Coordinates of C-alpha atoms in Angstrom, one line a residue:
R123 CA -74.6 -117.7 -95.1
S124 CA -75.5 -114.2 -96.2
G125 CA -72.5 -113.2 -94.0
K126 CA -75.1 -110.7 -92.5
L127 CA -73.1 -111.9 -89.1
T128 CA -69.7 -114.1 -88.4
P129 CA -68.7 -116.1 -85.8
S130 CA -66.0 -113.8 -84.6
Q131 CA -68.7 -111.2 -83.8
V132 CA -71.6 -113.8 -82.3
A133 CA -68.6 -115.4 -80.7
K134 CA -67.5 -111.0 -79.3
N135 CA -70.6 -110.8 -78.0
I136 CA -70.6 -113.8 -75.8
I137 CA -68.2 -113.2 -74.3
A138 CA -68.8 -109.3 -73.1
V139 CA -72.0 -111.8 -72.2
L140 CA -70.2 -114.2 -69.9
E141 CA -68.6 -111.6 -68.0
D142 CA -72.2 -109.7 -66.9
C143 CA -74.1 -112.8 -66.5
D144 CA -71.9 -113.9 -63.3
K145 CA -71.2 -110.0 -62.1
S146 CA -75.4 -109.5 -62.0
T147 CA -77.4 -109.5 -59.0
P148 CA -77.8 -112.6 -58.4
P149 CA -75.2 -113.9 -60.8
L150 CA -76.4 -116.9 -63.3
R151 CA -73.9 -118.8 -63.1
A152 CA -75.1 -121.4 -65.8
I153 CA -71.1 -121.8 -67.6
V154 CA -68.5 -122.3 -65.2
Q155 CA -65.3 -122.3 -66.7
W156 CA -64.3 -120.2 -70.3
D157 CA -62.3 -118.8 -71.5
Q158 CA -61.9 -116.1 -74.3
E159 CA -58.8 -117.0 -76.5
Q160 CA -60.4 -120.0 -77.0
I161 CA -64.1 -118.8 -77.7
R162 CA -61.7 -116.6 -79.8
Q163 CA -60.3 -119.1 -82.1
M164 CA -62.6 -121.2 -82.3
A165 CA -64.8 -118.3 -84.2
E166 CA -61.9 -117.1 -86.4
A167 CA -61.3 -120.1 -87.6
S168 CA -65.2 -121.3 -88.5
T169 CA -65.1 -117.1 -90.2
A170 CA -62.5 -118.4 -92.2
R171 CA -64.5 -121.5 -93.7
Y172 CA -67.8 -119.0 -94.2
R173 CA -65.6 -117.1 -96.2
N174 CA -64.4 -119.9 -98.2
K175 CA -67.7 -121.3 -98.4
C176 CA -66.4 -125.1 -97.1
T177 CA -67.9 -124.5 -93.1
L178 CA -67.9 -128.2 -91.3
S179 CA -71.5 -128.9 -90.9
Y180 CA -75.2 -127.0 -89.3
L181 CA -73.3 -126.8 -86.6
D182 CA -69.9 -124.5 -88.2
G183 CA -70.1 -121.0 -85.6
I184 CA -72.6 -122.0 -83.5
P185 CA -72.0 -121.6 -79.8
V186 CA -72.4 -124.3 -78.0
C187 CA -71.3 -125.9 -74.0
L188 CA -71.1 -129.1 -72.5
K189 CA -71.5 -130.4 -68.9
E190 CA -68.7 -130.3 -66.8
E191 CA -69.2 -133.6 -66.3
F192 CA -67.7 -134.0 -69.8
K193 CA -63.9 -133.9 -70.4
V194 CA -63.4 -130.5 -72.2
V195 CA -60.0 -129.1 -73.3
P196 CA -58.5 -126.7 -71.2
Y197 CA -61.3 -126.8 -68.9
R198 CA -60.9 -129.1 -65.6
H199 CA -63.2 -132.1 -65.0
R200 CA -64.7 -130.7 -61.6
V201 CA -68.3 -132.4 -62.6
G202 CA -69.4 -130.2 -60.1
T203 CA -66.6 -130.8 -57.4
V204 CA -64.3 -129.0 -55.4
Y205 CA -62.1 -131.7 -55.1
L206 CA -61.4 -133.2 -59.0
G207 CA -60.1 -131.4 -61.6
T208 CA -57.4 -130.7 -59.9
E209 CA -55.5 -130.3 -63.4
P210 CA -56.5 -128.5 -66.8
E211 CA -57.9 -131.3 -69.4
T212 CA -55.8 -133.0 -72.3
E213 CA -58.4 -135.2 -73.4
D214 CA -61.6 -134.6 -75.2
A215 CA -64.4 -135.9 -74.2
T216 CA -66.0 -138.3 -77.3
V217 CA -69.5 -135.2 -77.7
A218 CA -66.7 -132.7 -77.5
K219 CA -64.9 -134.1 -80.1
K220 CA -67.4 -134.5 -82.1
L221 CA -68.7 -130.9 -81.9
R222 CA -65.3 -129.5 -82.9
E223 CA -65.2 -131.4 -85.5
A224 CA -68.5 -130.4 -86.8
G225 CA -67.0 -126.2 -86.7
A226 CA -68.9 -124.9 -83.1
I227 CA -67.8 -123.0 -80.8
I228 CA -67.1 -124.9 -77.4
I229 CA -67.9 -121.8 -75.1
G230 CA -66.9 -123.1 -71.6
V231 CA -68.6 -125.9 -69.5
S232 CA -71.8 -125.4 -67.8
N233 CA -72.6 -125.6 -64.1
M234 CA -74.0 -128.8 -62.6
H235 CA -75.6 -130.8 -59.6
E236 CA -72.2 -132.1 -57.8
L237 CA -71.7 -135.5 -59.3
G238 CA -75.1 -135.3 -60.1
T239 CA -76.5 -136.5 -57.4
G240 CA -80.0 -134.1 -57.1
T241 CA -82.5 -132.6 -59.5
T242 CA -82.9 -129.3 -58.1
G243 CA -79.3 -127.7 -58.9
C244 CA -78.7 -126.4 -56.1
N245 CA -74.5 -126.6 -55.4
P246 CA -73.2 -123.8 -52.8
N247 CA -69.7 -125.1 -53.5
R248 CA -67.4 -122.1 -53.9
Y249 CA -65.9 -122.8 -57.9
H250 CA -69.9 -123.6 -58.8
K251 CA -72.8 -121.8 -56.7
T252 CA -75.6 -122.2 -57.5
P253 CA -77.3 -121.7 -60.7
R254 CA -80.7 -119.4 -61.2
N255 CA -83.3 -120.0 -64.0
P256 CA -83.4 -117.6 -66.0
Y257 CA -87.8 -117.2 -66.2
K258 CA -87.7 -116.3 -62.5
P259 CA -84.1 -116.2 -60.5
N260 CA -85.0 -116.9 -57.2
H261 CA -86.5 -120.1 -58.4
F262 CA -83.8 -123.7 -59.0
T263 CA -82.6 -124.6 -62.8
G264 CA -83.3 -128.1 -62.2
G265 CA -80.8 -130.8 -62.0
S266 CA -78.5 -132.2 -62.5
S267 CA -77.5 -130.6 -65.8
S268 CA -78.6 -127.1 -64.2
G269 CA -76.0 -124.8 -65.9
S270 CA -76.9 -125.9 -69.7
A271 CA -80.7 -125.9 -69.3
A272 CA -80.1 -122.4 -67.9
A273 CA -77.4 -121.4 -70.4
V274 CA -79.6 -122.3 -73.5
A275 CA -82.6 -120.3 -72.0
A276 CA -81.0 -117.3 -71.0
G277 CA -79.4 -117.3 -74.8
L278 CA -76.3 -117.8 -74.2
C279 CA -75.9 -120.7 -77.1
P280 CA -78.8 -122.8 -78.8
V281 CA -77.5 -125.8 -78.0
A282 CA -75.7 -127.5 -74.4
I283 CA -74.7 -130.9 -73.6
G284 CA -76.3 -132.8 -70.7
T285 CA -76.4 -136.4 -69.4
D286 CA -79.5 -137.9 -68.1
G287 CA -80.0 -141.1 -65.5
G288 CA -82.6 -139.7 -63.3
G289 CA -84.2 -137.3 -65.8
S290 CA -81.0 -134.8 -65.1
V291 CA -81.6 -133.4 -69.2
R292 CA -84.6 -133.2 -69.0
I293 CA -85.7 -131.8 -65.6
P294 CA -83.8 -128.3 -66.2
A295 CA -85.1 -128.4 -69.8
S296 CA -88.5 -128.7 -68.3
F297 CA -87.6 -126.2 -65.6
C298 CA -86.4 -123.7 -67.9
G299 CA -88.6 -124.2 -70.3
V300 CA -86.7 -125.5 -73.6
V301 CA -86.2 -128.9 -75.6
G302 CA -84.2 -132.1 -73.3
L303 CA -83.5 -134.5 -75.3
K304 CA -82.5 -137.9 -73.9
G305 CA -81.1 -140.6 -76.8
T306 CA -81.6 -144.3 -75.9
F307 CA -79.1 -145.7 -73.7
G308 CA -75.6 -146.4 -75.9
R309 CA -77.2 -144.2 -79.0
I310 CA -74.5 -141.1 -77.9
S311 CA -71.2 -141.6 -76.8
A312 CA -71.0 -141.2 -72.8
H313 CA -67.0 -141.5 -73.8
G314 CA -65.0 -139.4 -71.6
S315 CA -67.8 -138.7 -69.2
L316 CA -67.4 -139.8 -65.5
P317 CA -69.4 -142.9 -65.5
L318 CA -71.2 -142.1 -62.2
S319 CA -73.9 -145.0 -63.0
Y320 CA -73.3 -146.9 -66.5
S321 CA -76.7 -148.6 -67.3
T322 CA -79.1 -145.6 -66.0
V323 CA -77.0 -143.0 -68.0
S324 CA -77.6 -141.5 -71.8
V325 CA -76.1 -138.3 -73.4
G326 CA -78.5 -136.0 -74.7
P327 CA -79.1 -132.4 -76.7
I328 CA -80.9 -129.1 -74.7
C329 CA -81.7 -126.9 -77.4
A330 CA -83.9 -123.8 -77.9
S331 CA -86.0 -125.6 -80.1
V332 CA -86.4 -129.3 -81.8
A333 CA -85.1 -128.4 -85.2
D334 CA -81.5 -127.5 -83.2
A335 CA -82.0 -130.7 -81.1
A336 CA -82.6 -132.7 -84.0
I337 CA -79.5 -131.1 -85.6
A338 CA -77.1 -131.6 -82.5
Y339 CA -78.9 -135.3 -82.7
S340 CA -77.8 -136.4 -86.0
I341 CA -73.9 -135.0 -85.8
L342 CA -73.2 -137.0 -82.0
A343 CA -75.4 -139.6 -82.0
E344 CA -73.8 -142.7 -83.8
P345 CA -71.1 -145.5 -82.6
D346 CA -68.2 -144.6 -81.1
P347 CA -65.3 -147.3 -80.5
L348 CA -64.5 -146.1 -77.2
Y349 CA -68.2 -146.8 -76.0
P350 CA -69.3 -150.4 -75.7
Y351 CA -73.1 -149.9 -75.2
G352 CA -73.9 -148.6 -78.2
L353 CA -71.1 -150.4 -81.1
K354 CA -74.8 -152.5 -82.3
Q355 CA -77.2 -149.6 -82.8
P356 CA -79.3 -149.4 -86.2
K357 CA -78.4 -145.5 -87.9
A358 CA -80.0 -142.8 -86.9
T359 CA -82.5 -141.1 -89.0
L360 CA -84.7 -138.0 -88.7
S361 CA -87.3 -139.6 -90.8
A362 CA -90.3 -138.4 -91.6
M363 CA -89.4 -135.4 -88.7
C364 CA -90.8 -132.9 -90.7
A365 CA -94.3 -134.8 -91.9
P366 CA -97.2 -132.2 -92.5
D367 CA -99.5 -134.4 -89.5
L368 CA -99.4 -137.1 -87.3
K369 CA -101.8 -139.9 -89.4
G370 CA -101.1 -142.8 -88.4
L371 CA -99.8 -142.4 -85.2
K372 CA -101.0 -144.0 -82.3
L373 CA -99.9 -142.6 -79.1
G374 CA -100.2 -144.4 -75.2
V375 CA -101.3 -142.8 -72.4
D376 CA -101.4 -144.4 -69.1
W377 CA -104.7 -142.1 -67.8
T378 CA -103.4 -142.5 -64.2
F379 CA -100.1 -141.9 -64.7
F380 CA -100.4 -139.3 -66.4
K381 CA -102.8 -137.2 -64.1
A382 CA -100.4 -137.6 -61.5
C383 CA -99.1 -134.2 -61.2
D384 CA -100.6 -130.7 -60.3
T385 CA -103.5 -129.3 -61.5
E386 CA -102.3 -126.6 -63.4
V387 CA -99.3 -128.9 -65.1
L388 CA -102.8 -131.5 -65.9
S389 CA -104.8 -128.8 -67.2
I390 CA -102.3 -127.8 -70.3
C391 CA -101.0 -131.0 -70.8
E392 CA -104.4 -132.3 -71.5
K393 CA -105.3 -130.3 -74.1
A394 CA -101.3 -130.9 -75.6
V395 CA -102.8 -134.4 -76.0
E396 CA -106.0 -133.0 -77.8
H397 CA -103.7 -130.9 -80.1
L398 CA -101.9 -133.9 -81.1
Q399 CA -105.1 -136.0 -82.3
S400 CA -106.5 -132.9 -84.1
L401 CA -103.3 -133.6 -86.3
G402 CA -104.6 -137.1 -87.0
A403 CA -102.9 -139.0 -84.3
S404 CA -105.2 -141.5 -82.0
V405 CA -104.5 -141.8 -78.7
V406 CA -104.8 -145.5 -77.4
E407 CA -105.3 -146.2 -73.2
V408 CA -102.3 -148.1 -72.2
S409 CA -101.4 -149.6 -68.8
L410 CA -97.7 -149.3 -67.6
P411 CA -97.7 -152.5 -65.0
E412 CA -95.7 -151.6 -62.1
L413 CA -94.5 -148.1 -61.6
E414 CA -93.8 -148.4 -58.1
E415 CA -91.3 -151.1 -58.5
I416 CA -89.7 -149.9 -61.2
R417 CA -89.0 -146.4 -59.1
V418 CA -88.3 -148.3 -56.3
A419 CA -85.7 -150.4 -58.5
H420 CA -84.5 -147.4 -60.1
V421 CA -82.9 -145.6 -57.4
I422 CA -81.4 -149.0 -56.5
C423 CA -79.4 -149.1 -59.4
I424 CA -78.4 -145.4 -59.7
L425 CA -77.4 -145.0 -56.0
S426 CA -76.2 -148.4 -56.0
E427 CA -73.6 -147.9 -59.1
M428 CA -72.6 -144.4 -58.3
R429 CA -72.1 -145.1 -54.6
D430 CA -69.9 -148.3 -56.3
F431 CA -67.9 -145.8 -58.4
L432 CA -67.3 -143.1 -55.9
K433 CA -66.3 -145.2 -53.4
P434 CA -62.6 -143.6 -52.6
D435 CA -64.1 -139.9 -53.3
F436 CA -66.5 -140.9 -50.2
N437 CA -63.2 -142.2 -48.2
K438 CA -60.6 -140.4 -49.0
N439 CA -63.1 -136.3 -50.0
F440 CA -66.3 -136.8 -47.7
Q441 CA -65.2 -133.6 -45.8
E442 CA -65.3 -131.7 -49.5
M443 CA -68.6 -133.2 -50.3
N444 CA -72.0 -131.1 -49.8
F445 CA -74.3 -132.4 -47.1
D446 CA -76.5 -133.4 -49.7
T447 CA -74.1 -135.5 -52.0
R448 CA -72.7 -136.6 -48.8
A449 CA -77.0 -138.5 -47.8
N450 CA -77.1 -139.3 -50.8
L451 CA -73.9 -142.0 -51.2
A452 CA -74.5 -142.7 -46.9
L453 CA -78.2 -143.9 -48.1
A454 CA -76.8 -145.3 -51.2
S455 CA -74.7 -147.9 -49.0
Q456 CA -77.4 -149.3 -47.6
F457 CA -78.4 -151.4 -50.5
T458 CA -77.6 -155.0 -50.9
A459 CA -76.4 -156.7 -53.3
L460 CA -79.4 -158.5 -53.6
D461 CA -81.0 -155.6 -53.8
Y462 CA -79.3 -154.2 -56.2
I463 CA -79.7 -158.2 -58.5
T464 CA -83.3 -158.1 -57.5
A465 CA -83.8 -154.1 -59.0
N466 CA -82.2 -155.6 -62.2
R467 CA -84.1 -158.8 -62.6
Q468 CA -87.3 -156.0 -62.7
R469 CA -85.6 -154.5 -65.4
T470 CA -86.0 -157.4 -67.2
R471 CA -89.5 -157.7 -66.7
S472 CA -90.4 -153.6 -67.0
M473 CA -87.7 -154.1 -70.9
R474 CA -90.5 -156.7 -71.8
F475 CA -93.8 -155.1 -70.7
L476 CA -92.8 -152.3 -73.0
Q477 CA -91.5 -154.4 -76.0
E478 CA -95.4 -155.3 -75.5
I479 CA -97.2 -152.1 -75.4
F480 CA -94.9 -150.5 -78.4
T481 CA -96.5 -153.1 -80.7
T482 CA -99.3 -151.6 -80.1
V483 CA -98.2 -147.6 -79.9
N484 CA -94.8 -145.3 -81.5
C485 CA -95.2 -143.6 -78.2
I486 CA -96.0 -142.7 -74.6
L487 CA -97.2 -139.3 -73.9
T488 CA -97.1 -138.2 -69.4
P489 CA -96.2 -134.2 -68.7
G490 CA -92.6 -133.1 -68.0
V491 CA -92.5 -132.9 -64.5
P492 CA -95.5 -132.8 -62.4
C493 CA -94.8 -129.6 -60.7
T494 CA -93.0 -126.1 -61.8
A495 CA -89.4 -124.9 -60.5
P496 CA -89.9 -124.4 -56.7
R497 CA -88.0 -121.2 -55.0
I498 CA -84.2 -121.2 -53.9
Y499 CA -84.5 -119.9 -50.0
E500 CA -81.2 -117.8 -49.0
S501 CA -80.2 -121.3 -46.6
D502 CA -80.1 -123.3 -49.5
L503 CA -77.3 -121.7 -51.3
L504 CA -75.0 -121.6 -48.2
T505 CA -75.8 -124.9 -46.9
G506 CA -77.6 -126.5 -50.3
S507 CA -81.1 -128.3 -50.4
S508 CA -81.7 -131.7 -49.5
D509 CA -85.7 -132.9 -50.2
S510 CA -85.8 -136.0 -50.8
S511 CA -89.5 -136.3 -52.0
F512 CA -89.3 -133.2 -54.0
T513 CA -86.2 -135.4 -55.6
V514 CA -88.6 -138.5 -56.2
R515 CA -91.7 -136.2 -57.5
S516 CA -90.1 -134.1 -59.9
M517 CA -88.4 -137.7 -61.4
R518 CA -92.0 -139.6 -61.3
F519 CA -92.3 -139.7 -64.9
M520 CA -88.3 -139.6 -65.7
Q521 CA -87.3 -142.9 -64.8
L522 CA -88.7 -145.5 -66.3
A523 CA -87.0 -144.3 -69.6
N524 CA -83.2 -143.9 -67.8
F525 CA -84.5 -147.1 -66.0
T526 CA -85.3 -149.4 -69.9
G527 CA -83.1 -147.2 -72.0
I528 CA -85.9 -145.9 -73.9
P529 CA -85.5 -142.6 -75.6
G530 CA -87.9 -138.9 -73.6
I531 CA -88.1 -136.0 -75.1
V532 CA -89.2 -132.8 -73.1
V533 CA -91.0 -129.8 -74.9
P534 CA -92.1 -126.7 -73.5
I535 CA -96.1 -126.2 -73.7
G536 CA -96.9 -123.1 -71.8
Y537 CA -96.9 -121.2 -68.4
S538 CA -97.5 -121.4 -65.0
T539 CA -99.8 -118.2 -63.9
A540 CA -96.4 -117.7 -61.6
G541 CA -95.3 -117.5 -65.0
L542 CA -92.7 -120.3 -64.7
P543 CA -92.2 -123.2 -67.6
I544 CA -94.3 -126.1 -68.3
S545 CA -93.8 -128.8 -69.9
F546 CA -94.6 -132.3 -72.1
Q547 CA -92.6 -135.4 -72.2
V548 CA -93.2 -138.1 -75.6
M549 CA -90.8 -141.3 -75.3
A550 CA -90.6 -144.0 -77.6
K551 CA -89.4 -147.6 -78.5
W552 CA -85.4 -147.8 -78.9
W553 CA -83.9 -146.3 -81.3
D554 CA -86.8 -144.5 -82.2
E555 CA -86.0 -140.6 -81.1
A556 CA -87.6 -139.8 -84.9
V557 CA -91.1 -140.0 -84.0
L558 CA -90.0 -137.8 -81.2
L559 CA -88.4 -135.1 -83.3
R560 CA -91.9 -135.2 -85.4
I561 CA -94.4 -135.1 -82.7
G562 CA -91.9 -132.2 -80.8
L563 CA -92.5 -130.0 -83.9
K564 CA -96.1 -130.4 -83.9
L565 CA -95.9 -129.9 -79.8
E566 CA -93.7 -126.4 -80.4
Q567 CA -96.9 -125.1 -82.8
F568 CA -99.1 -126.5 -79.6
R569 CA -97.3 -123.4 -77.6
H570 CA -98.6 -120.4 -78.7
Q571 CA -96.7 -118.1 -77.5
T572 CA -93.1 -118.2 -76.0
K573 CA -92.2 -115.3 -73.2
K574 CA -89.1 -114.2 -72.9
P575 CA -87.3 -115.4 -69.6
S576 CA -86.3 -112.1 -67.4
I577 CA -83.0 -113.2 -67.8
Y578 CA -81.9 -113.3 -71.6
Y579 CA -79.1 -111.8 -73.6
D580 CA -79.8 -111.7 -77.2
I581 CA -76.3 -113.2 -78.8
L582 CA -76.7 -112.1 -82.3
A583 CA -77.5 -108.2 -81.1

């Protein structure tokens, strides 16, 4: 607005950075498809709007990227595979369309775990390669929205869009030290993304700060006639987000569940709870029932739905899939119709339990992920990585929100002694994203320093 910088100048910097970051050793591999002409055109149009004082929104001129799971003109809708997206897209997903209407500069589509089937982000195929964690390039980013989190952490853009069916926004955001918001199921339209699992996946922004997440959320969250699940949603608000304290808020903690994490993660997360209390919130002990049943039922639902949707791919493109994708889809084929029905009965039960819990508390607190980002080994880069015990562990605090559709946010709150990010999660009742953003702002104040990642680009310089 001050005119000191134009979107065109920023776009020029981004194009230079995109050329550089994949030539570096090791390559960052955050953005897997981009087009400098597209970036330039959007930036020039935005520069003209600033000159004429007729900007479209807070996101006008702001660089953003979208996970390859979304259709974005003119890129290929590969969804992390080598066999999908043989032709460039001619139609945008709803979120891409909304970002364009807001004047944002789409800098490209971001890397992802093949077909969203894992939580490391490891993708050895020829079009993608494994993205690197900007804090420690020999560690994973987390997945499946791997490139989105890496792009934000490395400074390529302050806003990236991901999808979250089992922590796929919140796990990479946690591992890469950025903010990840999973909206309530149906809150942000998933129209134009590959419908891998229709009952567990929510769309959400991965951002450099909670304020950025609030801005992206306010622009993207509304009913979409093309997406039936979100049609009856209440209006999205940011009410009381900037309240000076947390007085009157009741924060629910199931301490047995909360403590199921590494000691380094636990000690900083406990301090974060104390910080929230010091701002006037009260901590209420709650008991989250049937967590083990929820964990198993969530896996049955997400894998059964993916296996159903990907049946033709599994039959026709099996040889072109990564090994871990084949293994997960083969495992999914062992579930029966009875398993799926029983899992959905569990969902109804769990939602009832949560309805009761949310009459006594405003939100539920947990660590983000129980551990920090795992190491990348040479073999992972060649043949991929399959570690089911890590997958299960990384999703521990994530599955409740995916299974029941409640919203959740992760906010970075510190670092391990090895310098890897540690994050904190807040979940709230359906449609109450505003309280997550309010608490998220206060968690940012708790993090007394933000360490610069070892891979970082200043696109404003």
